Amino acid sequence: MARLRRITYLTLGFLLLAYLLVFSGCAGSQNRFIKKTSFRGTHSILITFAGPVDEEWATKASNYRVYEKPDPDIVLKISTIELSTNRQTVILHFEEPLNQNQPHMVTMRGIMTEGKSVGTAIVKVRKLYLGYLFSILIGAMLVQNFVFTKYLGLCVFFGTSQKRSTAVGMGVTFTIVIVASAMMSWFLYQFFLKPFHLDFLQIIVFIGLVSLSVQAVDTILRKVNPMLFKAFGVYLVLVIANCIILAVPLILADNEYNAAESLMLALGAGLGFLIALFLMSSVRERLELANVPPTYRGLPIAFVVAGLFALAFLGFSGMSIF
Amino acid sequence: MATTKTPSRLVLNGLLNENPIFRLALSMCPAVGISTTVMNGLMLGTAVLFVQVCSSCTIAAIKNYIHPRIRIPTYTLTIATWVTVIDLVLSAYAPEAYKAMGIFIKLIVAFAIITMRLEVFACKNTVAMSFWDGLGMGLGFMFGMVTLGFIRELLGMGTLLGHNVLGFRPLLFFALPLAGFFCVGFMMAIFNYVELVFNRRKKRRG
């Protein structure tokens, strides 16, 4: 039990690291005259200036150019502009609702304050970064659960969900391995594969990295905790055969996530797998006592149960927290 | 067993006795995830067949040069190489189907069935034998995928290979991705039932 607790502390340590990364990732480059930008409601962007701006400049729509960061060619149409009485905040209302999952860029040409110009500013508007990261974590854990809504990692899922203790052990190990290997493969992809245009090698490199980290965990666990090793040393090898461990680096590479986002997705995938394993093992322990028709005994009934779980998880779809 | 390793036996073994999906219960992810249509099953089945045969032959050819301790990483890298080949080929020549398959083509690397066949069969047998074994396993996988796709497409959409067969949709539920769980469960139960009946008859005769 104490050993298991140690692993839990390790996981908590990872979480702490995640938060540190989040805070370091918050700082962005912005014009000094712009104090704050944020979304307001579904249709508007709020901009706070450091000093009062001239009304004539502020209410002219052609001074602003707003677009979503991925496609700079599509300029969003501003319907009205609202200036507060102290002339320090401007609210831009748009004709169509904004896709708040994408960061928006706002270009303000020649900002006039008290009759003189302080230059052009390009600022980024995005949702609270912490909230965004949290939504990635929850998304990978529940809304887009890798087992029940993406149907990955099923071999290992059905193999290790017979007993609750094994399920928890497997889930925790898997979380650790996936976080380590996903971070390594993110690093390799961003700094080696992409700059040298070796994208086509990604499958080989990722699977190689996964094998390496599994081997490392194997060696460490054998020394540190022989009991735990005995319990699921067999399944440690199966981690390589788990599609999720390869799917996460591929998704990271496709979506161009940064370090903090990658960490969150990997952690979410691991925890989601842990949740799925735990739920499934709880049911399967009860199933052992149930009177199941002989043809359905074992795997078939497990599949039907997993299907019911997947139906339940369908209820999470479309949910967004921030 | 050792004396009956004729090519036809090997292929049949992969198709029925050790069917990767329904008997060995390996490589379940695509069987649940994208077996919604016959076409998907055929495409992924072809890709798996290709990878399985190629890597079986490769490993059988170089088995004497592999150090036993690093055999698993060697298998994985061999599979990864062949998956990269089929990945690039498919994305160039069949971009539509490639899109429908999504991430699953790349994930062939992690399919347990291929590694297992290399470990169990290819590293102990000749190239020709491994070829037939790989063919059997690949065909067995394809058979499973196509069967699932057949059931789900017919019941869910009322179509087969995109052609309207029934003219109505009997059970839209089967078109949902998650119905794969139920389908695979039912298929496994059917296989179990056949085995149960078969054994009972055998006992009665004995």
CSV table of N, CA and C in Angstrom, one decimal, chain A residues 59-194:
chain,number,residue,atom,x,y,z
A,59,THR,N,-14.0,54.9,-32.1
A,59,THR,CA,-15.3,54.5,-32.6
A,59,THR,C,-15.2,54.2,-34.1
A,60,LYS,N,-14.1,54.3,-34.7
A,60,LYS,CA,-14.0,54.1,-36.2
A,60,LYS,C,-13.6,52.6,-36.4
A,61,ALA,N,-14.5,51.9,-37.1
A,61,ALA,CA,-14.3,50.5,-37.2
A,61,ALA,C,-13.1,50.1,-38.1
A,62,SER,N,-12.8,51.0,-39.0
A,62,SER,CA,-11.7,50.7,-39.9
A,62,SER,C,-10.3,50.7,-39.2
A,63,ASN,N,-10.3,51.2,-38.0
A,63,ASN,CA,-9.0,51.2,-37.2
A,63,ASN,C,-8.7,49.8,-36.6
A,64,TYR,N,-9.7,49.0,-36.6
A,64,TYR,CA,-9.5,47.6,-36.0
A,64,TYR,C,-9.5,46.6,-37.1
A,65,ARG,N,-8.7,45.6,-37.0
A,65,ARG,CA,-8.7,44.5,-37.9
A,65,ARG,C,-8.6,43.2,-37.0
A,66,VAL,N,-9.7,42.4,-37.1
A,66,VAL,CA,-9.7,41.2,-36.2
A,66,VAL,C,-9.8,40.0,-37.0
A,67,TYR,N,-9.0,39.0,-36.7
A,67,TYR,CA,-9.1,37.7,-37.4
A,67,TYR,C,-8.7,36.6,-36.4
A,68,GLU,N,-9.1,35.4,-36.8
A,68,GLU,CA,-8.7,34.2,-36.0
A,68,GLU,C,-7.3,33.9,-36.4
A,69,LYS,N,-6.5,33.5,-35.4
A,69,LYS,CA,-5.1,33.3,-35.6
A,69,LYS,C,-4.7,32.3,-36.8
A,70,PRO,N,-5.4,31.2,-36.9
A,70,PRO,CA,-5.1,30.3,-38.0
A,70,PRO,C,-5.3,30.8,-39.4
A,71,ASP,N,-6.4,31.6,-39.5
A,71,ASP,CA,-6.6,32.2,-40.9
A,71,ASP,C,-6.7,33.7,-40.9
A,72,PRO,N,-5.5,34.3,-41.1
A,72,PRO,CA,-5.4,35.8,-41.1
A,72,PRO,C,-6.2,36.4,-42.3
A,73,ASP,N,-6.6,35.7,-43.3
A,73,ASP,CA,-7.2,36.3,-44.5
A,73,ASP,C,-8.7,36.6,-44.2
A,74,ILE,N,-9.3,35.9,-43.3
A,74,ILE,CA,-10.7,36.1,-43.0
A,74,ILE,C,-10.9,37.1,-41.9
A,75,VAL,N,-11.2,38.4,-42.3
A,75,VAL,CA,-11.4,39.5,-41.3
A,75,VAL,C,-12.8,39.4,-40.8
A,76,LEU,N,-12.9,39.4,-39.5
A,76,LEU,CA,-14.2,39.3,-38.9
A,76,LEU,C,-14.9,40.7,-38.9
A,77,LYS,N,-16.2,40.7,-39.2
A,77,LYS,CA,-16.9,42.0,-39.4
A,77,LYS,C,-17.4,42.6,-38.0
A,78,ILE,N,-17.0,43.8,-37.8
A,78,ILE,CA,-17.4,44.5,-36.5
A,78,ILE,C,-18.7,45.2,-36.8
A,79,SER,N,-19.7,45.0,-35.9
A,79,SER,CA,-21.0,45.7,-36.2
A,79,SER,C,-21.1,47.0,-35.4
A,80,THR,N,-20.8,47.0,-34.1
A,80,THR,CA,-20.8,48.3,-33.4
A,80,THR,C,-19.6,48.3,-32.5
A,81,ILE,N,-19.2,49.6,-32.1
A,81,ILE,CA,-18.1,49.7,-31.1
A,81,ILE,C,-18.6,50.6,-29.9
A,82,GLU,N,-18.3,50.1,-28.8
A,82,GLU,CA,-18.8,50.8,-27.6
A,82,GLU,C,-17.6,51.3,-26.8
A,83,LEU,N,-17.7,52.6,-26.4
A,83,LEU,CA,-16.6,53.2,-25.6
A,83,LEU,C,-17.1,53.5,-24.2
A,84,SER,N,-16.4,53.2,-23.2
A,84,SER,CA,-16.8,53.5,-21.8
A,84,SER,C,-16.7,55.0,-21.6
A,85,THR,N,-17.3,55.4,-20.5
A,85,THR,CA,-17.3,56.9,-20.2
A,85,THR,C,-15.9,57.4,-19.9
A,86,ASN,N,-15.1,56.6,-19.2
A,86,ASN,CA,-13.7,57.1,-18.9
A,86,ASN,C,-12.8,56.8,-20.1
A,87,ARG,N,-13.3,56.4,-21.2
A,87,ARG,CA,-12.6,56.2,-22.4
A,87,ARG,C,-11.4,55.3,-22.3
A,88,GLN,N,-11.5,54.4,-21.3
A,88,GLN,CA,-10.3,53.4,-21.2
A,88,GLN,C,-10.7,52.0,-21.7
A,89,THR,N,-11.9,51.7,-21.8
A,89,THR,CA,-12.3,50.4,-22.4
A,89,THR,C,-13.1,50.5,-23.6
A,90,VAL,N,-12.8,49.6,-24.5
A,90,VAL,CA,-13.6,49.5,-25.8
A,90,VAL,C,-14.2,48.1,-25.9
A,91,ILE,N,-15.4,48.1,-26.3
A,91,ILE,CA,-16.0,46.7,-26.5
A,91,ILE,C,-16.4,46.7,-28.0
A,92,LEU,N,-15.8,45.7,-28.7
A,92,LEU,CA,-16.1,45.5,-30.1
A,92,LEU,C,-17.2,44.4,-30.2
A,93,HIS,N,-18.3,44.8,-30.9
A,93,HIS,CA,-19.3,43.8,-31.1
A,93,HIS,C,-19.2,43.3,-32.5
A,94,PHE,N,-19.4,42.0,-32.7
A,94,PHE,CA,-19.2,41.4,-34.0
A,94,PHE,C,-20.6,40.9,-34.5
A,95,GLU,N,-20.7,40.8,-35.8
A,95,GLU,CA,-21.9,40.4,-36.4
A,95,GLU,C,-22.2,38.9,-36.2
A,96,GLU,N,-21.1,38.1,-36.2
A,96,GLU,CA,-21.3,36.6,-35.9
A,96,GLU,C,-20.7,36.2,-34.7
A,97,PRO,N,-21.2,35.1,-34.0
A,97,PRO,CA,-20.5,34.7,-32.8
A,97,PRO,C,-19.1,34.2,-33.0
A,98,LEU,N,-18.2,34.5,-32.0
A,98,LEU,CA,-16.8,34.2,-32.2
A,98,LEU,C,-16.5,32.8,-31.8
A,99,ASN,N,-15.6,32.1,-32.5
A,99,ASN,CA,-15.2,30.8,-32.1
A,99,ASN,C,-14.1,30.9,-31.0
A,100,GLN,N,-14.5,30.9,-29.8
A,100,GLN,CA,-13.6,31.2,-28.7
A,100,GLN,C,-12.5,30.2,-28.4
A,101,ASN,N,-12.6,29.0,-29.1
A,101,ASN,CA,-11.5,28.0,-28.9
A,101,ASN,C,-10.3,28.4,-29.6
A,102,GLN,N,-10.4,29.4,-30.6
A,102,GLN,CA,-9.2,29.8,-31.3
A,102,GLN,C,-8.8,31.2,-30.7
A,103,PRO,N,-7.5,31.4,-30.6
A,103,PRO,CA,-7.1,32.7,-30.3
A,103,PRO,C,-7.3,33.7,-31.4
A,104,HIS,N,-7.8,34.9,-31.1
A,104,HIS,CA,-8.0,35.9,-32.1
A,104,HIS,C,-6.9,37.0,-32.0
A,105,MET,N,-6.6,37.5,-33.2
A,105,MET,CA,-5.6,38.6,-33.2
A,105,MET,C,-6.4,39.9,-33.5
A,106,VAL,N,-6.1,41.0,-32.8
A,106,VAL,CA,-6.7,42.3,-33.0
A,106,VAL,C,-5.5,43.3,-33.4
A,107,THR,N,-5.6,43.9,-34.5
A,107,THR,CA,-4.7,44.9,-34.9
A,107,THR,C,-5.3,46.3,-34.8
A,108,MET,N,-4.7,47.2,-34.0
A,108,MET,CA,-5.2,48.5,-33.9
A,108,MET,C,-4.3,49.5,-34.5
A,109,ARG,N,-4.7,50.2,-35.5
A,109,ARG,CA,-3.8,51.1,-36.3
A,109,ARG,C,-3.7,52.4,-35.6
A,110,GLY,N,-2.6,52.9,-35.4
A,110,GLY,CA,-2.3,54.3,-34.9
A,110,GLY,C,-3.2,54.7,-33.7
A,111,ILE,N,-3.1,54.1,-32.6
A,111,ILE,CA,-3.9,54.4,-31.4
A,111,ILE,C,-3.7,55.9,-31.0
A,112,MET,N,-4.8,56.7,-30.9
A,112,MET,CA,-4.6,58.1,-30.6
A,112,MET,C,-5.1,58.3,-29.1
A,113,THR,N,-4.2,58.9,-28.3
A,113,THR,CA,-4.5,59.2,-26.9
A,113,THR,C,-4.2,60.6,-26.7
A,114,GLU,N,-5.1,61.4,-26.2
A,114,GLU,CA,-4.9,62.9,-25.9
A,114,GLU,C,-4.3,63.6,-27.1
A,115,GLY,N,-4.7,63.2,-28.3
A,115,GLY,CA,-4.3,63.9,-29.5
A,115,GLY,C,-3.0,63.4,-30.1
A,116,LYS,N,-2.2,62.5,-29.4
A,116,LYS,CA,-1.0,62.0,-30.1
A,116,LYS,C,-1.0,60.5,-30.2
A,117,SER,N,-0.3,60.0,-31.2
A,117,SER,CA,-0.3,58.6,-31.5
A,117,SER,C,0.7,57.8,-30.7
A,118,VAL,N,0.2,56.6,-30.3
A,118,VAL,CA,1.2,55.7,-29.6
A,118,VAL,C,1.5,54.5,-30.4
A,119,GLY,N,1.2,54.6,-31.7
A,119,GLY,CA,1.7,53.5,-32.6
A,119,GLY,C,0.6,52.4,-32.7
A,120,THR,N,0.9,51.5,-33.6
A,120,THR,CA,0.0,50.4,-33.9
A,120,THR,C,0.3,49.2,-32.9
A,121,ALA,N,-0.8,48.6,-32.5
A,121,ALA,CA,-0.7,47.5,-31.6
A,121,ALA,C,-1.3,46.2,-32.2
A,122,ILE,N,-0.7,45.1,-32.1
A,122,ILE,CA,-1.3,43.8,-32.4
A,122,ILE,C,-1.4,43.0,-31.2
A,123,VAL,N,-2.6,42.6,-30.8
A,123,VAL,CA,-2.7,41.9,-29.5
A,123,VAL,C,-3.5,40.6,-29.8
A,124,LYS,N,-3.2,39.6,-28.9
A,124,LYS,CA,-3.9,38.3,-29.0
A,124,LYS,C,-5.0,38.3,-28.0
A,125,VAL,N,-6.1,37.8,-28.4
A,125,VAL,CA,-7.2,37.6,-27.4
A,125,VAL,C,-7.5,36.1,-27.3
A,126,ARG,N,-7.4,35.6,-26.1
A,126,ARG,CA,-7.8,34.2,-26.0
A,126,ARG,C,-8.4,34.0,-24.6
A,127,LYS,N,-9.0,32.8,-24.5
A,127,LYS,CA,-9.6,32.5,-23.3
A,127,LYS,C,-8.5,32.3,-22.2
A,128,LEU,N,-9.0,32.4,-21.0
A,128,LEU,CA,-8.1,32.2,-19.9
A,128,LEU,C,-7.2,31.0,-20.1
A,129,TYR,N,-5.9,31.1,-20.1
A,129,TYR,CA,-5.1,30.0,-20.5
A,129,TYR,C,-5.2,28.8,-19.6
A,130,LEU,N,-5.3,29.1,-18.3
A,130,LEU,CA,-5.5,28.0,-17.3
A,130,LEU,C,-6.7,27.2,-17.6
A,131,GLY,N,-7.8,28.0,-17.9
A,131,GLY,CA,-9.1,27.3,-18.2
A,131,GLY,C,-9.0,26.5,-19.4
A,132,TYR,N,-8.3,27.0,-20.4
A,132,TYR,CA,-8.1,26.3,-21.7
A,132,TYR,C,-7.4,25.0,-21.5
A,133,LEU,N,-6.3,25.1,-20.7
A,133,LEU,CA,-5.5,23.8,-20.4
A,133,LEU,C,-6.4,22.8,-19.6
A,134,PHE,N,-7.2,23.4,-18.7
A,134,PHE,CA,-8.1,22.5,-17.9
A,134,PHE,C,-9.1,21.8,-18.8
A,135,SER,N,-9.6,22.6,-19.8
A,135,SER,CA,-10.6,22.0,-20.7
A,135,SER,C,-9.9,20.9,-21.5
A,136,ILE,N,-8.6,21.1,-21.9
A,136,ILE,CA,-7.9,20.0,-22.6
A,136,ILE,C,-7.9,18.7,-21.7
A,137,LEU,N,-7.5,19.0,-20.5
A,137,LEU,CA,-7.4,17.8,-19.5
A,137,LEU,C,-8.7,17.1,-19.4
A,138,ILE,N,-9.8,17.9,-19.1
A,138,ILE,CA,-11.1,17.3,-18.9
A,138,ILE,C,-11.6,16.6,-20.2
A,139,GLY,N,-11.3,17.3,-21.3
A,139,GLY,CA,-11.7,16.8,-22.6
A,139,GLY,C,-11.1,15.4,-22.9
A,140,ALA,N,-9.8,15.3,-22.6
A,140,ALA,CA,-9.1,14.0,-22.9
A,140,ALA,C,-9.6,13.0,-21.9
A,141,MET,N,-10.0,13.4,-20.7
A,141,MET,CA,-10.4,12.5,-19.6
A,141,MET,C,-11.8,11.9,-19.8
A,142,LEU,N,-12.7,12.9,-20.0
A,142,LEU,CA,-14.1,12.5,-20.1
A,142,LEU,C,-14.8,12.6,-21.4
A,143,VAL,N,-14.8,13.9,-21.9
A,143,VAL,CA,-15.6,14.2,-23.1
A,143,VAL,C,-15.1,13.3,-24.3
A,144,GLN,N,-13.7,13.3,-24.5
A,144,GLN,CA,-13.2,12.5,-25.6
A,144,GLN,C,-12.4,11.3,-25.0
A,145,ASN,N,-13.0,10.7,-24.0
A,145,ASN,CA,-12.3,9.5,-23.4
A,145,ASN,C,-11.8,8.6,-24.4
A,146,PHE,N,-10.5,8.2,-24.3
A,146,PHE,CA,-9.9,7.5,-25.4
A,146,PHE,C,-10.5,6.1,-25.5
A,147,VAL,N,-10.9,5.5,-24.4
A,147,VAL,CA,-11.4,4.1,-24.5
A,147,VAL,C,-12.9,4.1,-25.0
A,148,PHE,N,-13.7,5.0,-24.4
A,148,PHE,CA,-15.1,4.9,-24.6
A,148,PHE,C,-15.6,5.7,-25.8
A,149,THR,N,-14.9,6.8,-26.2
A,149,THR,CA,-15.4,7.5,-27.3
A,149,THR,C,-14.4,7.5,-28.5
A,150,LYS,N,-13.2,7.1,-28.3
A,150,LYS,CA,-12.3,6.9,-29.4
A,150,LYS,C,-12.0,5.5,-29.7
A,151,TYR,N,-12.4,4.6,-28.9
A,151,TYR,CA,-12.2,3.2,-29.1
A,151,TYR,C,-10.7,2.8,-29.3
A,152,LEU,N,-9.9,3.3,-28.5
A,152,LEU,CA,-8.4,2.9,-28.6
A,152,LEU,C,-8.0,2.2,-27.3
A,153,GLY,N,-7.0,1.4,-27.4
A,153,GLY,CA,-6.4,0.7,-26.3
A,153,GLY,C,-7.3,-0.4,-25.7
A,154,LEU,N,-8.1,-1.0,-26.6
A,154,LEU,CA,-9.1,-1.9,-26.1
A,154,LEU,C,-8.5,-3.3,-25.6
A,155,CYS,N,-7.5,-3.7,-26.3
A,155,CYS,CA,-6.9,-5.0,-26.0
A,155,CYS,C,-6.5,-5.0,-24.5
A,156,VAL,N,-5.7,-4.0,-24.2
A,156,VAL,CA,-5.2,-3.9,-22.8
A,156,VAL,C,-6.3,-3.6,-21.8
A,157,PHE,N,-7.3,-2.8,-22.3
A,157,PHE,CA,-8.4,-2.5,-21.5
A,157,PHE,C,-9.2,-3.7,-21.0
A,158,PHE,N,-9.5,-4.6,-22.0
A,158,PHE,CA,-10.2,-5.9,-21.6
A,158,PHE,C,-9.3,-6.9,-20.9
A,159,GLY,N,-8.0,-6.8,-21.2
A,159,GLY,CA,-7.1,-7.7,-20.6
A,159,GLY,C,-6.8,-7.5,-19.1
A,160,THR,N,-6.8,-6.2,-18.7
A,160,THR,CA,-6.4,-5.9,-17.3
A,160,THR,C,-7.6,-5.4,-16.4
A,161,SER,N,-8.8,-5.5,-16.9
A,161,SER,CA,-9.9,-5.0,-16.1
A,161,SER,C,-10.7,-6.0,-15.3
A,162,GLN,N,-10.0,-7.2,-15.1
A,162,GLN,CA,-10.7,-8.2,-14.4
A,162,GLN,C,-10.8,-8.0,-12.9
A,163,LYS,N,-9.6,-7.5,-12.3
A,163,LYS,CA,-9.6,-7.2,-10.9
A,163,LYS,C,-9.3,-5.7,-10.7
A,164,ARG,N,-9.9,-5.2,-9.6
A,164,ARG,CA,-9.8,-3.8,-9.4
A,164,ARG,C,-8.3,-3.4,-9.0
A,165,SER,N,-7.7,-4.2,-8.2
A,165,SER,CA,-6.3,-3.8,-7.9
A,165,SER,C,-5.4,-3.8,-9.1
A,166,THR,N,-5.5,-4.8,-10.0
A,166,THR,CA,-4.7,-4.8,-11.2
A,166,THR,C,-5.0,-3.6,-12.0
A,167,ALA,N,-6.3,-3.3,-12.1
A,167,ALA,CA,-6.8,-2.2,-13.0
A,167,ALA,C,-6.2,-0.9,-12.5
A,168,VAL,N,-6.2,-0.6,-11.2
A,168,VAL,CA,-5.6,0.6,-10.7
A,168,VAL,C,-4.1,0.7,-10.9
A,169,GLY,N,-3.5,-0.4,-10.6
A,169,GLY,CA,-2.0,-0.4,-10.8
A,169,GLY,C,-1.7,-0.2,-12.3
A,170,MET,N,-2.4,-0.9,-13.2
A,170,MET,CA,-2.1,-0.7,-14.6
A,170,MET,C,-2.4,0.7,-15.0
A,171,GLY,N,-3.5,1.3,-14.5
A,171,GLY,CA,-3.8,2.7,-14.9
A,171,GLY,C,-2.8,3.7,-14.5
A,172,VAL,N,-2.3,3.5,-13.2
A,172,VAL,CA,-1.3,4.4,-12.7
A,172,VAL,C,0.0,4.3,-13.5
A,173,THR,N,0.5,3.1,-13.8
A,173,THR,CA,1.7,2.9,-14.5
A,173,THR,C,1.5,3.5,-15.9
A,174,PHE,N,0.4,3.2,-16.5
A,174,PHE,CA,0.1,3.7,-17.9
A,174,PHE,C,0.2,5.2,-17.9
A,175,THR,N,-0.4,5.9,-16.9
A,175,THR,CA,-0.4,7.3,-16.9
A,175,THR,C,1.1,7.8,-16.8
A,176,ILE,N,1.9,7.2,-16.0
A,176,ILE,CA,3.3,7.7,-15.9
A,176,ILE,C,4.0,7.5,-17.2
A,177,VAL,N,3.9,6.3,-17.8
A,177,VAL,CA,4.6,6.0,-19.0
A,177,VAL,C,4.1,6.9,-20.1
A,178,ILE,N,2.8,7.2,-20.2
A,178,ILE,CA,2.3,8.0,-21.3
A,178,ILE,C,2.7,9.4,-21.2
A,179,VAL,N,2.8,9.9,-19.9
A,179,VAL,CA,3.2,11.3,-19.8
A,179,VAL,C,4.7,11.5,-20.2
A,180,ALA,N,5.5,10.5,-19.7
A,180,ALA,CA,6.9,10.6,-20.0
A,180,ALA,C,7.1,10.5,-21.5
A,181,SER,N,6.5,9.5,-22.1
A,181,SER,CA,6.8,9.2,-23.5
A,181,SER,C,6.2,10.3,-24.4
A,182,ALA,N,5.0,10.8,-24.0
A,182,ALA,CA,4.4,11.9,-24.8
A,182,ALA,C,5.3,13.1,-24.8
A,183,MET,N,5.8,13.5,-23.6
A,183,MET,CA,6.6,14.7,-23.5
A,183,MET,C,7.9,14.5,-24.4
A,184,MET,N,8.5,13.3,-24.3
A,184,MET,CA,9.7,13.1,-25.1
A,184,MET,C,9.4,13.2,-26.6
A,185,SER,N,8.3,12.6,-27.0
A,185,SER,CA,8.0,12.6,-28.4
A,185,SER,C,7.6,14.0,-28.9
A,186,TRP,N,7.0,14.7,-28.0
A,186,TRP,CA,6.6,16.1,-28.4
A,186,TRP,C,7.9,16.9,-28.6
A,187,PHE,N,8.9,16.7,-27.7
A,187,PHE,CA,10.2,17.4,-27.8
A,187,PHE,C,10.9,17.0,-29.1
A,188,LEU,N,11.0,15.7,-29.4
A,188,LEU,CA,11.7,15.3,-30.6
A,188,LEU,C,11.0,15.8,-31.8
A,189,TYR,N,9.6,15.8,-31.8
A,189,TYR,CA,8.9,16.2,-33.0
A,189,TYR,C,9.1,17.7,-33.3
A,190,GLN,N,9.0,18.5,-32.2
A,190,GLN,CA,9.1,19.9,-32.4
A,190,GLN,C,10.5,20.4,-32.8
A,191,PHE,N,11.5,19.8,-32.2
A,191,PHE,CA,12.8,20.3,-32.3
A,191,PHE,C,13.7,19.5,-33.3
A,192,PHE,N,13.3,18.3,-33.6
A,192,PHE,CA,14.2,17.5,-34.6
A,192,PHE,C,13.4,17.2,-35.8
A,193,LEU,N,12.3,16.5,-35.7
A,193,LEU,CA,11.6,16.0,-36.9
A,193,LEU,C,11.1,17.2,-37.8
A,194,LYS,N,10.4,18.2,-37.1
A,194,LYS,CA,9.8,19.3,-37.9
A,194,LYS,C,10.9,20.2,-38.6
